Amino acid sequence: MALIVQKFGGTSVGDPDRIKRVARRIADTSRAGNEVIVVVSAMGRSTDDLIALAADITPDPPAREMDMLLTAGERISMALVAMALHAEGVEAVSLTGSQAGILTDNEHGSAKITEIRGDRIRNSLDEGKVVIVAGFQGVSPDTKEVTTLGRGGSDATAVALAAAHHAEVCEIYTDVDGVFTADPRVVPTARKLDEISFDEMLELASSGAGVLMARSVEVGRRFNIPIHVRSSFHTNPGTWVKETTMEQAIVSGVAHDTSQAKVTVAGVPDTPGVAARLFEAMSGGGVNVDMIVQNVSRAGHTDISFTVPRIQAHKAGQLAEAVGAELGSGPIDLNESIAKVSLIGAGMKSESGIAARVFRALADKSINIDMISTSSIRISCVVPEADVNNAVGTLVSLFNLEEVAEEVGA
Ligand code: ADP
Ligand code: ASP
Ligand code: MG
C-alpha cells in the first residue's frame, strides 16, 4: 500500500463544484488502495481577501491576530473537502495544522516547520480514513500560538508531511499543467517540462516562479521526496521534480520577479566596515536583502545598490537614511519599478558564453540591465519593470524554450 500526499491549491478548491471534483479524485486515489493525506489551500483568492479585510480595520494588525485570521481560510476548505468526501462515501477527517502535529518556530507570518508529530495522522490512516490537513499553518510549542508559514505555504505543508510520513510522492495539484519554461501567463508559448532537478526548481522558485514555494522544494531535496506538479483539471502527467534528471539541459527555464525594489546609497566612503554597517542595519530591521552591487570607487567614495522585497522598501529606505547620515554619504534613491529576470539551467555550469548571449539579446531589445548576479546555475538581471515581459519572452525564444509544434505526419 502506497502513501500519497495530494495538495490542492486555491483555484482547485475555488468553488463547490471544484471541491466536489477534487473529492472524486481523492476518492479514486483512496479506492485504488492508497493511503492518502490531503493538504488544502484556502478557496480561490480568499487569503488575499482576508488580508484586505484586515487592512480595512487597521494598517498595522498584530501578527498573532493576522495568523488567527488567515488560518481560517484553510480551515474552511479542509472541512468542505472532508464533507465532499463523506458525500462520496469515503471516510475522511479534517485536521488543522496544529491537530496534524505541525510544530513551528514563533515567527508569525513566516514560521518555519521545526518538527512534525505524526501519531494523529497515522492513527486516522490506520482507521482507514483519508486525512485532510489545512495547509500553510502550524503551532509554536513555545508560545502555544497558531502560526502561518508565509505565502504559498501549503506547498511546504504538503512536502513536509510527505517527508514525515514517508510518502511515495507529493502531488501538487494546481491551475497549470506543470512547471513550464516560463510563467505561462506571461509567455503563452512556454513549454511544459516533463522533469526538472531539485536544484533547478529551487533556483526557479527562489527567483519568482510561484508555482512552488521555494521552501517546499528545499524540503523535497533534503528528504528526497519526488514532487509531481500537475493540473487539477485533468489527469495528464505534469512535471516531476526529483533528484536526478535524464538529461541536463543547458537552460531549463526563465523566472521573473516583480516583488522587489532597489535601494541605492550614493557616495558612501570606501572604507572597511561601511558595507557591514549598512547591511547590519538591514538585518537588524528584519529586511531581506537579495542582490547587492557596489560600484568602483571614485575619490574615496562609492555607490552601493541592493534589492529588497517591495513591501520592505520604505523601511529599507529609512534604515539606509539613518546609516547614511552617520557615514556622511549622499542621497538615498528608492526605485520600486524594477523586475528581476533569471535564466536557470544546470548545464550552464559547463557552458561558456551564456551570460554574453543574454546581455546581447536584452541589449538588442533596448532593455537596460541595471544589476546582475549569478550562481553556478543562474544568471539574474534587474531590468525596468515595464520591460519584464519583453525580457522573459526574449530569453525564452533565445534559448528555444517554446513549445515545439508537433510535426505533421511525424
Ligand atoms: P496554487 O493556488 O495552486 O498554489 P499558484 O498560483 O500558487 O497556485 O501557482 C500556480 C501559478 O504559478 C500559475 O498559475 C502560473 O501563473 C504561476 N507560474 C509562475 N511561474 C511558473 C512556471 N515556470 N511554470 C508554471 N507556472 C508558473
Ligand atoms: N492560502 C495561502 C496563500 O494564499 C497558502 C497557500 O495557498 O499555499 O498564500
Ligand atoms: Mg501556490
Coordinates of C-alpha atoms and ligand atoms in Angstrom, one line a residue:
M1 CA 0.0 0.0 0.0
A2 CA 1.4 3.4 -1.0
L3 CA 1.1 6.6 0.9
I4 CA 0.4 9.6 -1.3
V5 CA 0.2 13.2 -0.3
Q6 CA -2.1 15.3 -2.6
K7 CA -2.1 19.1 -2.2
F8 CA -4.8 21.2 -3.9
G9 CA -4.2 24.9 -4.4
G10 CA -6.7 27.8 -4.1
T11 CA -8.1 27.6 -7.6
S12 CA -8.5 23.9 -7.4
V13 CA -10.9 24.3 -4.4
G14 CA -12.2 27.6 -5.6
D15 CA -16.0 26.8 -5.6
P16 CA -18.3 23.9 -4.6
D17 CA -18.1 22.2 -7.9
R18 CA -14.4 22.2 -7.9
I19 CA -14.4 20.9 -4.3
K20 CA -16.6 18.0 -5.4
R21 CA -14.3 17.3 -8.3
V22 CA -11.3 17.3 -6.0
A23 CA -13.1 14.9 -3.7
R24 CA -13.8 12.5 -6.5
R25 CA -10.1 12.5 -7.4
I26 CA -9.1 11.8 -3.8
A27 CA -11.7 9.1 -3.6
D28 CA -10.3 7.4 -6.7
T29 CA -6.8 7.5 -5.2
S30 CA -8.1 6.1 -2.0
R31 CA -10.2 3.4 -3.6
A32 CA -7.2 2.3 -5.7
G33 CA -5.7 1.1 -2.4
N34 CA -3.5 4.0 -1.4
E35 CA -3.3 5.8 1.9
V36 CA -4.0 9.5 1.2
I37 CA -3.0 12.6 3.1
V38 CA -4.6 15.7 1.5
V39 CA -3.4 19.3 2.0
V40 CA -5.7 22.1 1.0
S41 CA -5.2 25.9 0.5
A42 CA -7.8 28.5 1.2
M43 CA -10.6 28.8 -1.5
G44 CA -9.7 30.9 -4.5
R45 CA -8.3 34.3 -3.5
S46 CA -9.7 34.2 0.0
T47 CA -6.3 34.7 1.6
D48 CA -5.9 38.0 -0.3
D49 CA -9.5 38.9 0.7
L50 CA -8.7 38.3 4.3
I51 CA -5.6 40.4 4.1
A52 CA -7.6 43.2 2.5
L53 CA -10.3 42.9 5.2
A54 CA -7.6 43.3 8.0
A55 CA -6.2 46.3 6.1
D56 CA -9.7 47.9 6.2
I57 CA -9.6 47.6 10.0
T58 CA -6.1 48.8 10.7
P59 CA -2.9 49.4 8.7
D60 CA -0.9 47.6 11.4
P61 CA -2.6 44.5 12.6
P62 CA -0.9 42.4 15.3
A63 CA 0.9 39.5 13.7
R64 CA -0.7 37.0 16.1
E65 CA -4.2 38.1 15.1
M66 CA -3.3 38.2 11.4
D67 CA -2.3 34.5 11.7
M68 CA -5.6 33.7 13.5
L69 CA -7.4 35.4 10.6
L70 CA -5.5 33.8 7.7
T71 CA -5.6 30.3 9.1
A72 CA -9.4 30.4 8.9
G73 CA -9.2 30.3 5.1
E74 CA -7.6 26.8 5.0
R75 CA -9.9 25.7 7.8
I76 CA -12.9 26.4 5.6
S77 CA -11.5 24.4 2.7
M78 CA -10.5 21.4 4.8
A79 CA -13.9 21.0 6.3
L80 CA -15.7 21.3 2.9
V81 CA -13.4 18.8 1.3
A82 CA -14.0 16.3 4.1
M83 CA -17.7 16.8 3.7
A84 CA -17.5 16.3 0.0
L85 CA -15.6 13.0 0.7
H86 CA -18.2 11.8 3.1
A87 CA -20.8 12.5 0.4
E88 CA -18.7 10.3 -1.9
G89 CA -18.9 7.6 0.6
V90 CA -15.2 7.9 1.7
E91 CA -14.3 8.2 5.4
A92 CA -12.3 11.3 6.0
V93 CA -11.3 13.6 8.8
S94 CA -10.1 17.2 8.6
L95 CA -7.3 18.5 10.9
T96 CA -5.9 21.9 11.5
G97 CA -2.1 22.2 11.2
S98 CA -1.8 22.1 14.9
Q99 CA -4.0 18.9 15.2
A100 CA -1.9 17.4 12.4
G101 CA 1.2 17.8 14.6
I102 CA 2.9 20.5 12.6
L103 CA 5.2 22.4 15.0
T104 CA 6.8 25.6 14.0
D105 CA 9.0 28.4 15.4
N106 CA 7.3 31.6 16.7
E107 CA 7.7 33.8 13.6
H108 CA 4.1 34.8 12.9
G109 CA 3.6 35.2 9.1
S110 CA 6.7 33.3 8.1
A111 CA 7.1 30.4 10.6
K112 CA 9.4 27.5 9.8
I113 CA 8.3 23.9 10.4
T114 CA 10.6 22.6 13.2
E115 CA 9.0 19.1 13.8
I116 CA 6.1 17.0 12.7
R117 CA 4.4 14.8 15.3
G118 CA 2.8 12.1 13.2
D119 CA 0.7 10.0 15.6
R120 CA -2.6 11.6 15.0
I121 CA -2.5 11.4 11.2
R122 CA -1.0 7.8 11.4
N123 CA -3.9 6.7 13.7
S124 CA -6.5 8.1 11.3
L125 CA -4.8 6.5 8.3
D126 CA -4.8 3.2 10.2
E127 CA -8.5 3.5 10.8
G128 CA -8.9 3.7 7.0
K129 CA -9.6 7.4 6.8
V130 CA -8.4 9.9 4.3
V131 CA -6.8 12.8 6.3
I132 CA -7.4 16.3 5.1
V133 CA -4.9 18.9 6.6
A134 CA -5.2 22.6 6.5
G135 CA -2.2 23.9 4.6
F136 CA 0.1 26.9 5.4
Q137 CA -0.2 26.7 9.3
G138 CA 1.2 25.1 12.4
V139 CA 1.5 25.8 16.1
S140 CA 4.5 27.0 18.1
P141 CA 5.2 24.7 21.0
D142 CA 6.9 27.6 22.8
T143 CA 4.1 30.1 22.7
K144 CA 1.2 27.7 22.0
E145 CA 0.2 30.2 19.3
V146 CA -1.1 29.3 15.8
T147 CA 1.4 30.4 13.1
T148 CA 1.4 30.7 9.3
L149 CA 4.2 29.6 7.1
G150 CA 4.3 32.5 4.5
R151 CA 2.5 33.0 1.2
G152 CA 2.3 29.8 -0.8
G153 CA 3.0 27.8 2.4
S154 CA 0.6 25.0 1.7
D155 CA 3.3 23.6 -0.6
A156 CA 5.6 23.4 2.4
T157 CA 3.0 21.7 4.5
A158 CA 2.5 19.1 1.8
V159 CA 6.1 18.3 1.2
A160 CA 6.9 18.3 4.9
L161 CA 4.1 15.9 5.6
A162 CA 5.2 13.7 2.7
A163 CA 8.7 13.6 4.3
A164 CA 7.5 12.9 7.8
H165 CA 5.1 10.1 6.7
H166 CA 7.5 8.6 4.2
A167 CA 5.1 9.2 1.3
E168 CA 6.0 7.8 -2.1
V169 CA 5.2 11.1 -3.8
C170 CA 3.9 14.5 -3.1
E171 CA 1.4 15.6 -5.7
I172 CA 0.9 19.3 -6.1
Y173 CA -2.4 20.0 -8.0
T174 CA -2.7 23.4 -9.4
D175 CA -4.2 25.6 -12.2
V176 CA -1.4 24.9 -14.7
D177 CA -0.3 21.6 -16.3
G178 CA 3.0 21.6 -14.5
V179 CA 6.2 23.6 -14.4
F180 CA 6.8 25.5 -17.6
T181 CA 10.0 27.0 -19.0
A182 CA 8.5 30.4 -18.0
D183 CA 5.2 31.6 -16.4
P184 CA 2.6 30.5 -19.0
R185 CA 0.6 33.6 -18.1
V186 CA 3.4 35.8 -19.3
V187 CA 4.7 33.6 -22.2
P188 CA 1.8 31.5 -23.5
T189 CA 4.2 29.6 -25.8
A190 CA 6.3 28.4 -22.9
R191 CA 6.9 24.6 -22.8
K192 CA 5.9 22.2 -20.1
L193 CA 8.8 20.4 -18.6
D194 CA 8.4 16.6 -18.0
E195 CA 11.0 16.7 -15.3
I196 CA 13.4 19.1 -13.5
S197 CA 16.0 18.6 -10.8
F198 CA 15.5 19.9 -7.2
D199 CA 18.4 22.3 -7.7
E200 CA 17.0 23.9 -10.8
M201 CA 13.5 24.0 -9.3
L202 CA 14.8 25.6 -6.2
E203 CA 16.5 28.4 -8.3
L204 CA 13.4 28.9 -10.4
A205 CA 11.1 29.1 -7.3
S206 CA 13.5 31.4 -5.4
S207 CA 13.7 33.6 -8.5
G208 CA 10.0 34.1 -8.6
A209 CA 8.4 31.1 -10.3
G210 CA 5.4 31.0 -7.9
V211 CA 4.2 27.5 -9.0
L212 CA 6.0 26.0 -6.0
M213 CA 7.1 27.7 -2.7
A214 CA 10.9 27.5 -2.7
R215 CA 10.9 26.2 0.9
S216 CA 8.8 23.2 -0.2
V217 CA 11.5 22.3 -2.8
E218 CA 14.2 22.6 -0.2
V219 CA 12.3 20.0 2.0
G220 CA 11.8 17.8 -1.1
R221 CA 15.5 17.9 -1.8
R222 CA 16.6 17.3 1.7
F223 CA 14.4 14.2 2.2
N224 CA 14.4 13.2 -1.5
I225 CA 10.6 13.3 -1.9
P226 CA 9.6 13.4 -5.6
I227 CA 7.2 16.2 -6.2
H228 CA 4.7 15.8 -9.1
V229 CA 3.3 19.2 -10.1
R230 CA 0.1 18.7 -12.2
S231 CA -3.2 20.0 -13.2
S232 CA -6.3 19.6 -11.0
F233 CA -8.4 19.8 -14.2
H234 CA -7.3 16.6 -15.9
T235 CA -5.3 13.5 -15.3
N236 CA -2.4 14.0 -17.7
P237 CA 1.1 13.7 -16.1
G238 CA 2.6 17.1 -15.1
T239 CA 6.2 17.8 -14.1
W240 CA 8.3 15.6 -11.8
V241 CA 10.7 17.5 -9.6
K242 CA 13.3 15.0 -8.4
E243 CA 16.9 14.3 -7.6
T244 CA 18.3 13.5 -11.0
T245 CA 17.0 14.0 -14.4
M246 CA 17.8 12.1 -17.6
E247 CA 19.4 15.0 -19.3
Q248 CA 20.8 18.2 -18.0
A249 CA 19.5 20.9 -20.4
I250 CA 21.8 23.9 -20.6
V251 CA 18.9 26.2 -19.9
S252 CA 15.7 24.9 -18.2
G253 CA 13.7 28.0 -17.7
V254 CA 13.3 31.7 -17.1
A255 CA 11.7 33.1 -13.9
H256 CA 10.7 36.7 -13.2
D257 CA 10.0 38.6 -10.0
T258 CA 8.3 41.9 -9.8
S259 CA 8.1 42.0 -6.0
Q260 CA 11.4 43.7 -5.3
A261 CA 12.6 47.3 -5.1
K262 CA 16.1 48.8 -5.5
V263 CA 17.8 50.9 -2.9
T264 CA 20.9 53.0 -3.8
V265 CA 23.0 54.7 -1.3
A266 CA 25.2 57.2 -3.2
G267 CA 28.6 58.5 -2.2
V268 CA 29.4 56.2 0.8
P269 CA 33.0 56.3 2.0
D270 CA 35.0 53.4 0.5
T271 CA 36.5 52.3 3.8
P272 CA 36.4 48.9 5.7
G273 CA 33.3 48.3 7.6
V274 CA 30.9 50.5 5.6
A275 CA 29.0 47.7 3.9
A276 CA 28.9 45.8 7.2
R277 CA 27.3 48.8 8.9
L278 CA 24.7 49.2 6.2
F279 CA 23.7 45.6 6.0
E280 CA 23.8 45.0 9.7
A281 CA 21.2 47.8 9.9
M282 CA 19.1 46.0 7.3
S283 CA 19.3 42.6 9.0
G284 CA 18.7 44.3 12.4
G285 CA 15.5 45.7 10.9
G286 CA 14.4 42.4 9.5
V287 CA 14.9 43.5 5.9
N288 CA 15.7 40.6 3.5
V289 CA 18.4 41.8 1.1
D290 CA 18.8 39.9 -2.2
M291 CA 21.2 41.3 -4.8
I292 CA 24.0 43.7 -3.8
V293 CA 26.2 45.7 -6.2
Q294 CA 29.0 48.1 -5.1
N295 CA 30.4 50.4 -7.8
V296 CA 34.0 51.1 -8.5
S297 CA 35.3 53.7 -6.0
R298 CA 35.8 57.4 -7.2
A299 CA 37.8 59.8 -5.0
G300 CA 37.4 57.5 -2.0
H301 CA 33.6 57.2 -2.4
T302 CA 31.4 54.6 -3.9
D303 CA 27.7 53.8 -4.5
I304 CA 26.0 50.7 -3.1
S305 CA 22.8 49.4 -4.6
F306 CA 20.7 46.4 -3.3
T307 CA 17.3 44.9 -3.8
V308 CA 14.8 44.2 -1.1
P309 CA 11.1 42.9 -1.0
R310 CA 9.0 45.9 -2.3
I311 CA 6.9 45.7 0.9
Q312 CA 10.0 46.4 2.9
A313 CA 11.3 49.2 0.6
H314 CA 10.1 52.0 2.8
K315 CA 11.6 50.5 5.9
A316 CA 14.9 49.8 4.0
G317 CA 15.0 53.4 2.8
Q318 CA 14.6 54.7 6.4
L319 CA 17.3 52.4 7.7
A320 CA 19.6 53.4 4.8
E321 CA 18.9 57.1 5.6
A322 CA 19.9 56.6 9.2
V323 CA 23.2 54.8 8.4
G324 CA 23.9 57.2 5.5
A325 CA 23.6 60.2 7.9
E326 CA 26.1 58.5 10.3
L327 CA 28.5 57.8 7.5
G328 CA 28.1 61.2 5.7
S329 CA 27.1 59.6 2.5
G330 CA 25.0 61.1 -0.3
P331 CA 21.3 60.8 -1.2
I332 CA 19.3 57.6 -1.0
D333 CA 17.3 56.5 -4.1
L334 CA 14.4 54.1 -3.9
N335 CA 13.2 52.5 -7.2
E336 CA 10.1 50.4 -6.9
S337 CA 9.6 49.9 -10.7
I338 CA 12.2 47.1 -11.2
A339 CA 11.9 43.5 -12.1
K340 CA 14.4 40.6 -11.8
V341 CA 14.6 38.2 -14.7
S342 CA 16.6 35.0 -14.1
L343 CA 17.8 32.3 -16.5
I344 CA 18.2 28.9 -14.9
G345 CA 19.9 25.7 -16.1
A346 CA 22.2 23.1 -14.6
G347 CA 24.0 22.7 -17.8
M348 CA 25.2 26.3 -17.7
K349 CA 27.9 25.2 -15.3
S350 CA 29.9 23.7 -18.1
E351 CA 28.9 26.0 -21.0
S352 CA 30.6 29.3 -21.5
G353 CA 29.2 32.4 -23.3
I354 CA 25.6 32.1 -21.9
A355 CA 25.8 35.4 -20.0
A356 CA 27.1 37.2 -23.1
R357 CA 24.2 35.9 -25.1
V358 CA 21.7 37.0 -22.5
F359 CA 23.2 40.5 -22.3
R360 CA 23.3 40.8 -26.1
A361 CA 19.7 39.7 -26.6
L362 CA 18.4 42.1 -24.0
A363 CA 20.5 44.9 -25.5
D364 CA 19.1 44.2 -29.0
K365 CA 15.6 44.8 -27.5
S366 CA 16.9 48.1 -25.9
I367 CA 16.3 46.6 -22.4
N368 CA 18.7 48.2 -19.9
I369 CA 20.3 46.0 -17.4
D370 CA 20.6 47.6 -14.0
M371 CA 22.2 44.9 -11.8
I372 CA 23.5 41.4 -12.5
S373 CA 24.1 38.4 -10.2
T374 CA 24.9 34.8 -10.9
S375 CA 25.2 31.4 -9.3
S376 CA 26.7 28.4 -11.0
I377 CA 23.2 27.6 -12.5
R378 CA 21.6 31.0 -12.7
I379 CA 22.0 34.4 -14.3
S380 CA 19.8 37.2 -12.9
C381 CA 19.4 40.7 -14.3
V382 CA 17.4 43.6 -12.8
V383 CA 15.6 45.4 -15.6
P384 CA 12.9 48.1 -15.6
E385 CA 9.5 46.6 -14.6
A386 CA 7.9 47.9 -17.8
D387 CA 10.3 45.7 -19.8
V388 CA 9.8 42.5 -17.8
N389 CA 7.5 40.6 -20.1
N390 CA 9.6 41.5 -23.1
A391 CA 12.8 40.3 -21.4
V392 CA 11.2 37.0 -20.4
G393 CA 9.9 36.4 -23.9
T394 CA 13.2 37.3 -25.4
L395 CA 15.1 34.8 -23.3
V396 CA 12.5 32.1 -23.9
S397 CA 12.9 32.4 -27.6
L398 CA 16.7 32.9 -27.5
F399 CA 17.2 29.5 -25.7
N400 CA 14.5 27.6 -27.6
L401 CA 12.3 27.2 -24.6
E402 CA 9.0 27.4 -26.5
E403 CA 6.5 24.6 -27.1
V404 CA 7.6 22.7 -30.2
A405 CA 4.8 22.5 -32.7
E406 CA 4.1 18.8 -33.5
E407 CA 5.3 17.8 -36.9
V408 CA 2.6 16.8 -39.3
G409 CA 2.9 13.1 -40.1
A410 CA 5.6 12.5 -37.6
Ligands
ADP1 P1 -1.9 27.3 -6.3 O1 -3.0 28.2 -5.8 O2 -2.4 26.0 -6.9 O3 -0.8 27.1 -5.3 P2 -0.3 29.3 -7.5 O4 -1.0 30.5 -8.1 O5 0.4 29.4 -6.3 O6 -1.3 28.1 -7.5 O7 0.8 28.7 -8.6 C1 0.4 28.5 -9.9 C2 0.8 29.7 -10.8 O8 2.2 29.8 -10.9 C3 0.3 29.5 -12.3 O9 -1.0 29.9 -12.5 C4 1.4 30.3 -13.0 O10 0.9 31.6 -13.4 C5 2.5 30.6 -12.0 N1 3.8 30.3 -12.5 C6 4.9 31.1 -12.4 N2 5.9 30.6 -13.0 C7 5.5 29.4 -13.5 C8 6.2 28.3 -14.2 N3 7.5 28.4 -14.5 N4 5.5 27.2 -14.5 C9 4.2 27.1 -14.2 N5 3.5 28.1 -13.5 C10 4.2 29.2 -13.2
ASP2 N1 -3.6 30.4 1.2 C1 -2.2 30.7 1.4 C2 -1.7 31.7 0.4 O1 -2.6 32.2 -0.4 C3 -1.3 29.5 1.3 C4 -1.3 28.7 0.0 O2 -2.2 28.9 -0.8 O3 -0.4 28.0 -0.2 O4 -0.6 32.1 0.4
MG3 MG 0.8 28.2 -4.6

